[in-house]
Amino acid sequence: MATLEALDRVHAVSKVDAALGSRLEVRCIYASPRFRAWAETTLPTMEAHPLAGTTHAQELDTLLEQFCAGDELKIGPRLKSLEHKSDSVWELKTDSLRLFGWFTQRDYFICYVADDTDRIKQYRLYEGYITETVRFRDQLDLDQPKFVPGDDPHAVVSNYAYP
Amino acid sequence: MPSFQITLTPKDRAAGRFVGRVKRAFQKALDDERRRSGLTQSKMARSLDVHRSVLSREINGNRGLSATRIGELAWAMGLEPHFELRKPTVRAGQNSVTSAPAGTDIGTTTTPAQSGADVNAMLRRPPVPVAA
């Protein structure tokens, strides 16, 4: 069993640098090797909708900044940027992207996999991604408790709001 | 394995984050106006003569917004956009000054960073005229 920092040192996860500049890090995200590989190879090649104002990479960068800097997260029936799926797996959202992972403690998110929203819906990948996230979580040699159980947003993030 | 960043040019990162702040400002303003005056996206869409789904993509989605459109959306909310350009904030010891264009003096200041924390400042209710 190991801490997140120790797992980072052996490449089991990688801490995401949200490029906060002068802003302080309030929350943090760790990436699985799969998410990191996707962010480094697939994400830059993803084409935005012709009417989109930003690319997928810009959307993700903005989400990472918002999350890590501790900006207010919308949770609820509308405009949500964070949603519980099942098995204590949570989804961080932009308009074009979905990130699946879990919280090891409040404000500490491990992202296992991310993909294009339309692709996930078209190929019905939700259940598969949730199952794979749970499998990765089970196999990760992380100190217990590995995750915050349940669907209570207060238990997993600070500074959130129901729109 | 060191931490990693999303690969973006400083220009694209700055632009994307600005767009994100504008969108969040509209979302927050719509929430506030909904509570204050009952404004809905449907009412806004009617006053702008567009389908509600178009408006939703503009405010909640990633559809691009021109400066003209920002003015129109703010008008439909009964608000005025507040636009300001200022030097980025640099904290002592920060190592990200290379994100500024060459030749730009970004200075050092203690004012709050233009960030998600101050999206409220982007949209304001116009002042109420004082009767003569």
XYZ file of C-alpha atoms in Angstrom:
295
model
C 0.000 0.000 0.000
C 1.224 3.509 -0.824
C 0.315 7.160 -0.740
C -0.584 9.111 -3.868
C 2.819 10.779 -3.754
C 4.550 7.404 -3.626
C 2.424 6.106 -6.497
C 3.370 9.222 -8.454
C 7.056 8.393 -7.951
C 6.602 4.881 -9.405
C 4.531 6.177 -12.342
C 1.292 4.522 -11.246
C -0.360 7.966 -11.334
C 0.817 11.443 -12.348
C -0.093 14.686 -10.646
C -1.695 17.139 -13.064
C -0.146 20.585 -13.183
C -3.082 22.875 -13.919
C -0.786 25.822 -14.772
C -2.397 28.015 -12.128
C 0.180 30.790 -12.306
C -0.518 33.154 -9.443
C -3.518 31.188 -8.200
C -3.139 28.740 -5.331
C -3.906 25.046 -5.716
C -6.953 24.220 -3.628
C -7.886 20.889 -5.202
C -5.706 18.466 -7.108
C -6.047 15.879 -9.825
C -3.958 12.783 -10.363
C -3.990 11.083 -13.755
C -3.905 7.393 -14.522
C -1.412 6.353 -17.193
C -4.372 5.907 -19.534
C -5.709 9.422 -18.976
C -2.240 10.911 -19.285
C -1.575 9.087 -22.567
C -4.948 10.243 -23.908
C -4.268 13.846 -22.872
C -0.851 13.814 -24.496
C -1.677 12.018 -27.738
C -5.395 11.954 -28.530
C -6.616 15.234 -27.035
C -4.472 17.503 -29.244
C -5.849 15.804 -32.355
C -9.541 16.085 -31.444
C -11.437 18.380 -33.752
C -13.808 20.903 -32.275
C -17.300 21.501 -33.627
C -17.209 24.093 -36.424
C -19.225 26.554 -34.301
C -17.237 25.913 -31.129
C -15.387 28.806 -29.615
C -12.678 26.632 -28.096
C -10.907 23.341 -28.743
C -11.290 20.232 -26.600
C -7.841 20.891 -25.144
C -8.829 24.430 -24.174
C -12.020 23.136 -22.570
C -10.072 20.616 -20.516
C -7.460 23.174 -19.538
C -10.197 25.524 -18.333
C -11.856 22.735 -16.346
C -8.545 21.801 -14.716
C -7.912 25.420 -13.790
C -11.414 25.814 -12.372
C -11.167 22.580 -10.406
C -7.640 22.939 -9.060
C -7.987 26.627 -8.190
C -11.047 25.797 -6.107
C -13.578 27.721 -8.183
C -17.239 26.997 -7.530
C -18.382 23.738 -9.113
C -21.941 23.325 -10.304
C -23.614 20.169 -9.057
C -27.234 19.364 -9.662
C -29.892 18.961 -12.300
C -28.663 21.744 -14.593
C -25.295 23.054 -15.737
C -23.458 20.546 -13.657
C -19.718 20.215 -13.949
C -19.497 17.352 -11.458
C -21.854 14.401 -11.217
C -21.867 11.116 -9.321
C -22.372 8.143 -11.627
C -22.277 4.925 -9.575
C -19.942 2.920 -7.308
C -18.497 6.198 -5.969
C -17.273 7.025 -9.469
C -17.651 10.695 -10.362
C -17.705 12.479 -13.674
C -16.104 15.859 -14.318
C -17.651 17.525 -17.349
C -17.072 20.103 -19.993
C -19.406 20.611 -22.917
C -17.379 18.276 -25.127
C -15.576 16.030 -22.657
C -16.291 13.641 -19.817
C -13.687 12.616 -17.217
C -14.265 9.552 -15.033
C -12.557 8.979 -11.721
C -12.981 9.025 -7.973
C -12.056 11.022 -4.902
C -9.460 9.592 -2.531
C -10.356 12.332 -0.077
C -12.087 15.682 -0.283
C -10.695 17.697 -3.223
C -8.367 14.906 -4.380
C -9.571 13.432 -7.681
C -7.970 10.568 -9.565
C -8.970 10.602 -13.217
C -8.851 7.220 -14.900
C -10.283 7.905 -18.351
C -11.678 10.750 -20.461
C -13.359 10.881 -23.837
C -15.453 12.961 -26.197
C -19.034 13.370 -24.964
C -20.615 12.592 -28.330
C -18.470 9.474 -28.745
C -19.419 8.227 -25.289
C -23.096 8.676 -26.075
C -22.869 7.264 -29.597
C -21.094 4.080 -28.501
C -22.748 3.900 -25.076
C -19.446 3.886 -23.229
C -20.676 5.188 -19.876
C -21.099 1.830 -18.133
C -17.850 0.493 -19.549
C -15.863 3.492 -18.405
C -17.374 3.330 -14.926
C -16.579 -0.388 -14.687
C -13.030 0.152 -15.893
C -12.561 2.995 -13.408
C -13.648 0.757 -10.545
C -11.322 -2.007 -11.774
C -8.370 0.403 -11.905
C -9.236 1.690 -8.450
C -9.388 -1.858 -7.083
C -6.019 -2.727 -8.588
C -4.242 0.486 -7.595
C -1.927 -0.103 -4.629
C -3.277 2.911 -2.777
C -3.585 3.266 0.974
C -7.006 2.525 2.414
C -9.492 4.035 2.306
C -8.970 4.276 -1.429
C -12.056 6.331 -2.094
C -14.757 8.470 -0.549
C -17.873 6.318 -0.653
C -21.297 7.534 -1.691
C -22.696 10.376 -3.751
C -22.553 13.291 -1.306
C -20.848 16.214 -3.075
C -19.997 17.809 0.265
C -17.822 14.800 1.056
C -15.791 15.078 -2.140
C -15.412 18.775 -2.999
C -15.310 22.143 -1.322
C -16.997 25.208 -2.830
C -19.840 23.817 -4.860
C -23.318 25.061 -5.672
C -26.623 23.723 -6.877
C -27.621 26.014 -9.778
C 7.235 10.620 -13.577
C 6.905 14.390 -13.193
C 3.546 16.114 -13.183
C 2.214 17.001 -16.584
C 0.258 19.824 -18.155
C -2.241 19.870 -20.980
C -0.237 20.847 -24.031
C -1.375 24.280 -25.128
C 0.408 27.347 -26.369
C 0.279 30.218 -23.840
C -1.897 32.084 -26.345
C -4.423 29.250 -26.607
C -4.419 28.735 -22.839
C -5.103 32.419 -22.177
C -7.837 32.566 -24.816
C -9.533 29.364 -23.674
C -9.563 30.432 -20.047
C -10.972 33.836 -20.930
C -13.797 32.202 -22.876
C -14.424 29.948 -19.890
C -14.701 32.946 -17.564
C -17.133 34.675 -19.908
C -19.332 31.568 -20.048
C -19.279 31.171 -16.274
C -20.148 34.844 -15.865
C -23.247 34.367 -18.032
C -24.222 31.171 -16.226
C -23.876 32.869 -12.850
C -25.742 35.951 -14.028
C -28.582 33.835 -15.402
C -28.835 31.983 -12.093
C -28.918 35.297 -10.228
C -31.496 36.863 -12.564
C -33.630 33.722 -12.427
C -33.830 34.046 -8.669
C -34.197 37.834 -8.721
C -36.662 38.376 -11.535
C -37.700 34.986 -12.871
C -35.679 35.321 -16.053
C -35.384 32.044 -17.962
C -33.497 30.930 -21.024
C -36.809 30.678 -22.859
C -37.592 34.344 -22.133
C -34.092 35.336 -23.178
C -34.372 33.305 -26.381
C -37.647 35.049 -27.268
C -36.190 38.499 -26.723
C -33.191 37.586 -28.869
C -35.368 35.846 -31.483
C -33.383 32.613 -31.421
C -34.269 29.048 -30.526
C -33.693 28.172 -26.882
C -31.257 25.409 -27.856
C -29.038 27.936 -29.640
C -29.006 30.142 -26.571
C -28.225 27.173 -24.353
C -25.238 26.242 -26.503
C -24.006 29.816 -26.303
C -24.286 30.077 -22.533
C -23.774 26.531 -21.341
C -22.024 24.926 -24.267
C -18.897 25.708 -26.198
C -20.474 27.638 -29.065
C -18.300 30.650 -29.845
C -19.380 34.134 -28.762
C -18.508 37.311 -30.615
C -18.190 40.598 -28.760
C -21.450 41.632 -30.414
C -23.173 38.529 -29.138
C -21.834 39.100 -25.628
C -23.435 42.538 -25.740
C -26.722 41.073 -26.943
C -26.806 38.357 -24.280
C -26.063 40.865 -21.557
C -28.827 43.133 -22.889
C -31.292 40.247 -22.807
C -30.417 39.752 -19.141
C -30.833 43.453 -18.371
C -27.112 43.710 -17.668
C -24.109 45.570 -18.973
C -20.887 43.749 -19.773
C -17.892 45.192 -18.000
C -14.679 44.815 -19.993
C -11.260 45.561 -18.605
C -7.706 44.803 -19.631
C -5.034 44.605 -16.987
C -1.632 43.099 -16.343
C -1.588 39.503 -15.141
C -0.771 38.943 -11.500
C 2.570 37.401 -10.630
C 3.203 35.924 -7.214
C 6.673 36.120 -5.679
C 8.704 33.106 -6.740
C 6.285 32.184 -9.503
C 7.936 30.661 -12.516
C 5.397 31.276 -15.242
C 6.341 34.680 -16.579
C 7.337 33.025 -19.862
C 3.638 32.748 -20.654
C 3.575 36.442 -21.504
C 4.460 37.520 -25.032
C 8.043 38.561 -25.644
C 8.683 42.162 -24.709
C 5.668 42.363 -22.428
C 6.321 43.741 -18.985
C 3.876 41.822 -16.891
C 5.029 43.492 -13.689
C 4.363 42.341 -10.151
C 1.172 43.255 -8.404
C -0.872 42.206 -5.431
C -4.255 42.752 -7.034
C -6.485 39.687 -7.381
C -5.932 37.663 -10.529
C -8.549 37.885 -13.248
C -9.912 34.444 -12.702
C -12.943 32.345 -12.114
C -13.174 33.945 -8.711
C -14.279 37.310 -10.075
C -16.631 36.382 -12.892
C -19.272 38.467 -11.136
C -17.403 41.602 -12.154
C -17.909 40.854 -15.842
C -21.654 41.561 -15.913
C -23.388 44.320 -14.002
C -26.848 45.789 -13.782
C -26.934 49.209 -15.433
C -27.242 52.150 -13.069
C -30.772 53.314 -12.336
C -31.349 56.778 -13.848
C -31.850 59.498 -11.259
C -35.001 61.563 -11.775
C -34.329 65.203 -12.587
